[in-house]
PDB file of C-alpha atoms in Angstrom:
ATOM      1  CA  LEU A   1       0.018  -0.071   0.116  1.00  0.00           C
ATOM      2  CA  LEU A   2       2.978   2.413   0.976  1.00  0.00           C
ATOM      3  CA  ASP A   3       4.149   1.738  -2.645  1.00  0.00           C
ATOM      4  CA  THR A   4       1.300   3.318  -4.267  1.00  0.00           C
ATOM      5  CA  ILE A   5       2.440   6.868  -2.919  1.00  0.00           C
ATOM      6  CA  ARG A   6       5.028   8.123  -5.584  1.00  0.00           C
ATOM      7  CA  VAL A   7       4.934  11.444  -7.501  1.00  0.00           C
ATOM      8  CA  ALA A   8       3.671   9.677 -10.693  1.00  0.00           C
ATOM      9  CA  SER A   9       0.649   8.217  -8.438  1.00  0.00           C
ATOM     10  CA  LEU A  10       0.071  11.709  -7.312  1.00  0.00           C
ATOM     11  CA  ALA A  11      -0.291  13.248 -10.788  1.00  0.00           C
ATOM     12  CA  LEU A  12      -2.413  10.286 -12.123  1.00  0.00           C
ATOM     13  CA  GLY A  13      -4.687  10.522  -9.010  1.00  0.00           C
ATOM     14  CA  SER A  14      -4.759  14.365  -9.527  1.00  0.00           C
ATOM     15  CA  LEU A  15      -5.615  13.933 -13.289  1.00  0.00           C
ATOM     16  CA  ALA A  16      -8.105  11.548 -12.526  1.00  0.00           C
ATOM     17  CA  ILE A  17      -9.931  13.603 -10.053  1.00  0.00           C
ATOM     18  CA  LEU A  18      -9.810  16.684 -12.729  1.00  0.00           C
ATOM     19  CA  VAL A  19     -11.247  14.297 -15.414  1.00  0.00           C
ATOM     20  CA  ILE A  20     -14.029  13.524 -12.974  1.00  0.00           C
ATOM     21  CA  ALA A  21     -14.739  17.501 -12.282  1.00  0.00           C
ATOM     22  CA  ALA A  22     -14.379  18.025 -16.112  1.00  0.00           C
ATOM     23  CA  ALA A  23     -17.141  15.281 -17.010  1.00  0.00           C
ATOM     24  CA  ARG A  24     -19.333  16.955 -14.604  1.00  0.00           C
ATOM     25  CA  ARG A  25     -18.704  20.483 -16.158  1.00  0.00           C
ATOM     26  CA  ARG A  26     -17.619  21.602 -12.716  1.00  0.00           C
ATOM     27  CA  PRO A  27     -14.234  23.570 -13.376  1.00  0.00           C
ATOM     28  CA  PHE A  28     -14.505  25.480  -9.902  1.00  0.00           C
ATOM     29  CA  LEU A  29     -14.772  21.937  -8.421  1.00  0.00           C
ATOM     30  CA  ALA A  30     -11.532  20.860 -10.276  1.00  0.00           C
ATOM     31  CA  LEU A  31      -9.633  24.059  -9.086  1.00  0.00           C
ATOM     32  CA  THR A  32     -10.945  23.519  -5.713  1.00  0.00           C
ATOM     33  CA  ALA A  33      -9.639  19.942  -5.631  1.00  0.00           C
ATOM     34  CA  GLY A  34      -6.368  20.910  -7.299  1.00  0.00           C
ATOM     35  CA  THR A  35      -5.935  23.808  -5.118  1.00  0.00           C
ATOM     36  CA  ILE A  36      -6.198  21.527  -1.983  1.00  0.00           C
ATOM     37  CA  VAL A  37      -4.048  18.646  -3.310  1.00  0.00           C
ATOM     38  CA  VAL A  38      -1.257  21.128  -4.331  1.00  0.00           C
ATOM     39  CA  GLY A  39      -1.577  23.365  -1.647  1.00  0.00           C
ATOM     40  CA  ALA A  40      -1.516  20.530   1.150  1.00  0.00           C
ATOM     41  CA  ASN A  41       1.529  18.554  -0.551  1.00  0.00           C
ATOM     42  CA  ILE A  42       3.491  21.784  -0.865  1.00  0.00           C
ATOM     43  CA  THR A  43       2.780  23.082   2.748  1.00  0.00           C
ATOM     44  CA  THR A  44       3.721  19.620   3.947  1.00  0.00           C
ATOM     45  CA  GLN A  45       7.294  19.628   2.263  1.00  0.00           C
ATOM     46  CA  LEU A  46       7.857  23.427   3.350  1.00  0.00           C
ATOM     47  CA  LEU A  47       7.002  22.488   6.945  1.00  0.00           C
ATOM     48  CA  LYS A  48       9.240  19.282   6.893  1.00  0.00           C
ATOM     49  CA  LYS A  49      12.128  20.695   4.969  1.00  0.00           C
ATOM     50  CA  VAL A  50      12.390  24.608   5.973  1.00  0.00           C
ATOM     51  CA  VAL A  51       9.873  25.595   8.816  1.00  0.00           C
ATOM     52  CA  LEU A  52       9.803  22.868  11.633  1.00  0.00           C
ATOM     53  CA  ASP A  53      12.777  20.840  13.384  1.00  0.00           C
ATOM     54  CA  ARG A  54      12.084  17.636  14.751  1.00  0.00           C
ATOM     55  CA  PRO A  55      13.684  16.269  17.861  1.00  0.00           C
ATOM     56  CA  ASP A  56      15.499  13.113  17.724  1.00  0.00           C
ATOM     57  CA  LEU A  57      13.909  10.788  20.242  1.00  0.00           C
ATOM     58  CA  VAL A  58      15.428   7.407  19.439  1.00  0.00           C
ATOM     59  CA  GLY A  59      19.077   8.197  18.979  1.00  0.00           C
ATOM     60  CA  ARG A  60      19.336   8.267  15.346  1.00  0.00           C
ATOM     61  CA  PRO A  61      22.248   9.829  13.693  1.00  0.00           C
ATOM     62  CA  ASP A  62      21.318  12.819  11.373  1.00  0.00           C
ATOM     63  CA  PRO A  63      24.332  15.006  11.092  1.00  0.00           C
ATOM     64  CA  LEU A  64      22.977  16.800   7.997  1.00  0.00           C
ATOM     65  CA  GLY A  65      19.310  17.155   9.593  1.00  0.00           C
ATOM     66  CA  LEU A  66      17.407  15.521   6.711  1.00  0.00           C
ATOM     67  CA  LEU A  67      15.600  12.790   8.921  1.00  0.00           C
ATOM     68  CA  ASN A  68      12.679  15.336   9.733  1.00  0.00           C
ATOM     69  CA  SER A  69       9.536  13.237   9.288  1.00  0.00           C
ATOM     70  CA  PHE A  70       6.955  15.945  10.602  1.00  0.00           C
ATOM     71  CA  PRO A  71       4.367  15.953   8.547  1.00  0.00           C
ATOM     72  CA  SER A  72       4.302  12.537   6.838  1.00  0.00           C
ATOM     73  CA  GLY A  73       4.384  13.328   2.926  1.00  0.00           C
ATOM     74  CA  HIS A  74       2.764   9.858   2.491  1.00  0.00           C
ATOM     75  CA  SER A  75      -0.321  10.684   4.387  1.00  0.00           C
ATOM     76  CA  THR A  76      -0.663  14.077   3.012  1.00  0.00           C
ATOM     77  CA  VAL A  77      -0.748  12.753  -0.580  1.00  0.00           C
ATOM     78  CA  ALA A  78      -3.231   9.722   0.298  1.00  0.00           C
ATOM     79  CA  MET A  79      -5.566  12.275   2.420  1.00  0.00           C
ATOM     80  CA  SER A  80      -5.310  15.171  -0.065  1.00  0.00           C
ATOM     81  CA  LEU A  81      -6.425  12.879  -3.048  1.00  0.00           C
ATOM     82  CA  ALA A  82      -9.145  11.473  -0.880  1.00  0.00           C
ATOM     83  CA  VAL A  83     -10.432  14.681  -0.033  1.00  0.00           C
ATOM     84  CA  ALA A  84     -10.158  15.909  -3.442  1.00  0.00           C
ATOM     85  CA  LEU A  85     -12.101  12.808  -4.660  1.00  0.00           C
ATOM     86  CA  ILE A  86     -14.837  13.552  -2.392  1.00  0.00           C
ATOM     87  CA  ILE A  87     -15.346  17.170  -3.722  1.00  0.00           C
ATOM     88  CA  VAL A  88     -15.508  16.273  -7.223  1.00  0.00           C
ATOM     89  CA  VAL A  89     -17.749  13.255  -7.227  1.00  0.00           C
ATOM     90  CA  PRO A  90     -21.681  13.788  -7.578  1.00  0.00           C
ATOM     91  CA  GLU A  91     -23.448  14.107  -4.332  1.00  0.00           C
ATOM     92  CA  SER A  92     -24.989  10.707  -4.379  1.00  0.00           C
ATOM     93  CA  GLY A  93     -21.336   9.305  -4.719  1.00  0.00           C
ATOM     94  CA  ARG A  94     -19.747  10.884  -1.758  1.00  0.00           C
ATOM     95  CA  PRO A  95     -20.657   8.715   0.894  1.00  0.00           C
ATOM     96  CA  LEU A  96     -18.649   5.742  -1.019  1.00  0.00           C
ATOM     97  CA  ALA A  97     -15.925   8.136  -2.024  1.00  0.00           C
ATOM     98  CA  ALA A  98     -15.416   9.124   1.597  1.00  0.00           C
ATOM     99  CA  LEU A  99     -15.346   5.487   2.740  1.00  0.00           C
ATOM    100  CA  ALA A 100     -13.147   4.464   0.047  1.00  0.00           C
ATOM    101  CA  GLY A 101     -10.714   7.611   0.243  1.00  0.00           C
ATOM    102  CA  LEU A 102     -10.425   7.857   3.997  1.00  0.00           C
ATOM    103  CA  LEU A 103      -9.859   4.025   4.357  1.00  0.00           C
ATOM    104  CA  TYR A 104      -7.058   4.402   1.966  1.00  0.00           C
ATOM    105  CA  ALA A 105      -5.484   7.539   3.699  1.00  0.00           C
ATOM    106  CA  THR A 106      -5.992   5.935   7.055  1.00  0.00           C
ATOM    107  CA  LEU A 107      -4.228   2.507   5.870  1.00  0.00           C
ATOM    108  CA  VAL A 108      -1.241   4.738   4.371  1.00  0.00           C
ATOM    109  CA  GLY A 109      -0.995   6.803   7.484  1.00  0.00           C
ATOM    110  CA  ALA A 110      -0.871   3.670   9.601  1.00  0.00           C
ATOM    111  CA  GLY A 111       1.166   1.868   7.414  1.00  0.00           C
ATOM    112  CA  THR A 112       3.993   4.492   7.407  1.00  0.00           C
ATOM    113  CA  VAL A 113       3.754   4.276  11.203  1.00  0.00           C
ATOM    114  CA  THR A 114       3.873   0.288  11.174  1.00  0.00           C
ATOM    115  CA  ALA A 115       6.874   0.545   8.891  1.00  0.00           C
ATOM    116  CA  GLY A 116       8.724   2.577  11.311  1.00  0.00           C
ATOM    117  CA  TRP A 117       9.006   5.560   8.649  1.00  0.00           C
ATOM    118  CA  HIS A 118       6.978   7.995  10.977  1.00  0.00           C
ATOM    119  CA  ARG A 119       5.416   8.695  14.599  1.00  0.00           C
ATOM    120  CA  PRO A 120       1.825   8.697  14.557  1.00  0.00           C
ATOM    121  CA  SER A 121       1.819  12.617  15.102  1.00  0.00           C
ATOM    122  CA  ASP A 122       3.500  12.720  11.540  1.00  0.00           C
ATOM    123  CA  ALA A 123       0.631  11.144   9.922  1.00  0.00           C
ATOM    124  CA  LEU A 124      -2.063  12.899  11.949  1.00  0.00           C
ATOM    125  CA  SER A 125      -0.110  16.319  11.426  1.00  0.00           C
ATOM    126  CA  ALA A 126      -0.646  15.305   7.664  1.00  0.00           C
ATOM    127  CA  PHE A 127      -4.214  15.027   8.012  1.00  0.00           C
ATOM    128  CA  ALA A 128      -4.526  18.109   9.717  1.00  0.00           C
ATOM    129  CA  VAL A 129      -2.404  20.162   6.874  1.00  0.00           C
ATOM    130  CA  VAL A 130      -4.998  18.700   4.534  1.00  0.00           C
ATOM    131  CA  GLY A 131      -7.896  19.441   6.716  1.00  0.00           C
ATOM    132  CA  ILE A 132      -6.853  23.244   7.275  1.00  0.00           C
ATOM    133  CA  TRP A 133      -6.308  23.462   3.291  1.00  0.00           C
ATOM    134  CA  THR A 134      -9.907  21.944   2.614  1.00  0.00           C
ATOM    135  CA  PHE A 135     -11.526  24.204   5.298  1.00  0.00           C
ATOM    136  CA  GLY A 136      -9.764  27.348   3.698  1.00  0.00           C
ATOM    137  CA  VAL A 137     -10.581  26.487   0.083  1.00  0.00           C
ATOM    138  CA  CYS A 138     -14.018  25.146   0.952  1.00  0.00           C
ATOM    139  CA  ALA A 139     -14.807  28.523   2.630  1.00  0.00           C
ATOM    140  CA  VAL A 140     -13.947  30.414  -0.511  1.00  0.00           C
ATOM    141  CA  LEU A 141     -15.877  28.082  -2.398  1.00  0.00           C
ATOM    142  CA  VAL A 142     -19.213  28.506  -0.425  1.00  0.00           C
ATOM    143  CA  HIS A 143     -18.552  32.264  -0.207  1.00  0.00           C
ATOM    144  CA  ARG A 144     -18.238  32.392  -4.085  1.00  0.00           C
ATOM    145  CA  ARG A 145     -21.010  29.967  -5.211  1.00  0.00           C
ATOM    146  CA  GLY A 146     -23.049  29.498  -2.070  1.00  0.00           C
ATOM    147  CA  THR A 147     -24.270  26.388  -0.683  1.00  0.00           C
ATOM    148  CA  GLY A 148     -27.093  25.332  -2.758  1.00  0.00           C
ATOM    149  CA  SER A 149     -29.295  25.129   0.508  1.00  0.00           C
ATOM    150  CA  PRO A 150     -30.344  28.190   2.349  1.00  0.00           C
ATOM    151  CA  ARG A 151     -29.803  26.588   5.731  1.00  0.00           C
ATOM    152  CA  VAL A 152     -26.271  25.128   5.336  1.00  0.00           C
ATOM    153  CA  HIS A 153     -24.402  28.212   5.719  1.00  0.00           C
ATOM    154  CA  GLU A 154     -25.735  28.522   9.360  1.00  0.00           C
ATOM    155  CA  GLY A 155     -23.224  25.838  10.517  1.00  0.00           C
ATOM    156  CA  LEU A 156     -20.018  27.155   8.650  1.00  0.00           C
ATOM    157  CA  PRO A 157     -18.827  29.414  11.357  1.00  0.00           C
ATOM    158  CA  GLY A 158     -19.176  26.489  13.637  1.00  0.00           C
ATOM    159  CA  LEU A 159     -17.402  24.237  11.360  1.00  0.00           C
ATOM    160  CA  LEU A 160     -14.418  26.883  10.915  1.00  0.00           C
ATOM    161  CA  MET A 161     -14.147  27.296  14.440  1.00  0.00           C
ATOM    162  CA  GLY A 162     -14.280  23.790  15.150  1.00  0.00           C
ATOM    163  CA  GLY A 163     -11.465  23.174  12.604  1.00  0.00           C
ATOM    164  CA  THR A 164      -9.503  25.920  14.253  1.00  0.00           C
ATOM    165  CA  MET A 165      -9.796  24.519  17.858  1.00  0.00           C
ATOM    166  CA  MET A 166      -8.596  21.156  16.565  1.00  0.00           C
ATOM    167  CA  ALA A 167      -5.951  22.486  14.926  1.00  0.00           C
ATOM    168  CA  MET A 168      -4.703  24.479  18.073  1.00  0.00           C
ATOM    169  CA  SER A 169      -5.354  21.543  20.336  1.00  0.00           C
ATOM    170  CA  TYR A 170      -3.474  19.288  18.301  1.00  0.00           C
ATOM    171  CA  HIS A 171      -0.646  21.682  18.404  1.00  0.00           C
ATOM    172  CA  GLY A 172      -0.806  22.321  21.917  1.00  0.00           C
ATOM    173  CA  ALA A 173      -1.115  18.609  22.745  1.00  0.00           C
ATOM    174  CA  ASN A 174       1.807  17.717  20.297  1.00  0.00           C
ATOM    175  CA  LYS A 175       4.009  20.201  22.300  1.00  0.00           C
ATOM    176  CA  VAL A 176       3.109  18.791  25.964  1.00  0.00           C
ATOM    177  CA  VAL A 177       3.818  15.510  25.056  1.00  0.00           C
ATOM    178  CA  THR A 178       7.095  16.318  23.290  1.00  0.00           C
ATOM    179  CA  ARG A 179       8.125  18.235  26.467  1.00  0.00           C
ATOM    180  CA  LEU A 180       7.006  15.349  28.532  1.00  0.00           C
ATOM    181  CA  ILE A 181       9.253  12.725  26.441  1.00  0.00           C
ATOM    182  CA  HIS A 182      12.185  15.237  26.710  1.00  0.00           C
ATOM    183  CA  ALA A 183      11.776  15.435  30.567  1.00  0.00           C
ATOM    184  CA  ARG A 184      11.572  11.649  30.685  1.00  0.00           C
ATOM    185  CA  ILE A 185      14.722  11.236  28.504  1.00  0.00           C
ATOM    186  CA  GLY A 186      16.652  13.572  30.644  1.00  0.00           C
ATOM    187  CA  ALA A 187      15.408  11.949  33.603  1.00  0.00           C
ATOM    188  CA  GLU A 188      16.904   8.351  32.661  1.00  0.00           C
TER     189      GLU A 188
END
């Protein structure tokens, strides 16, 4: 399953999603899905390689600082393609697309942890990056074209606040756990 994540598979998956949107004559959905996939994957790579540093908790030698695994690129690819698929399929197909896409993304995320490539927080943070991009881009989509239902917009502020609170909670919990681990390692 982990071997399905390559640059070529990202390109092919993105192309398939764009073809679905084009077949439905929904270019703005194609743009929305493409923005989420590209934005989330670029953000993950920038966070991993430029912005964040990752403490070494297992004593692995890394003199060049190249082993930062936070957030997981594999998990970002899988979840961003899953979310993009959910966005472009017709409403009647969304439950099946959600089930298949999220199952795939979850198995990829768990697989990276099981294979020893990533810590659990790496996969979860990748999902959070995709979630943040999804909330932001879909908010623009709703603002631009409406919801199609006069009552759907009533839940948008709560959804955005919930997403923001989730991201902040996760970030805070991650900091606390990291400090506890460092304190325990220092005590030994």
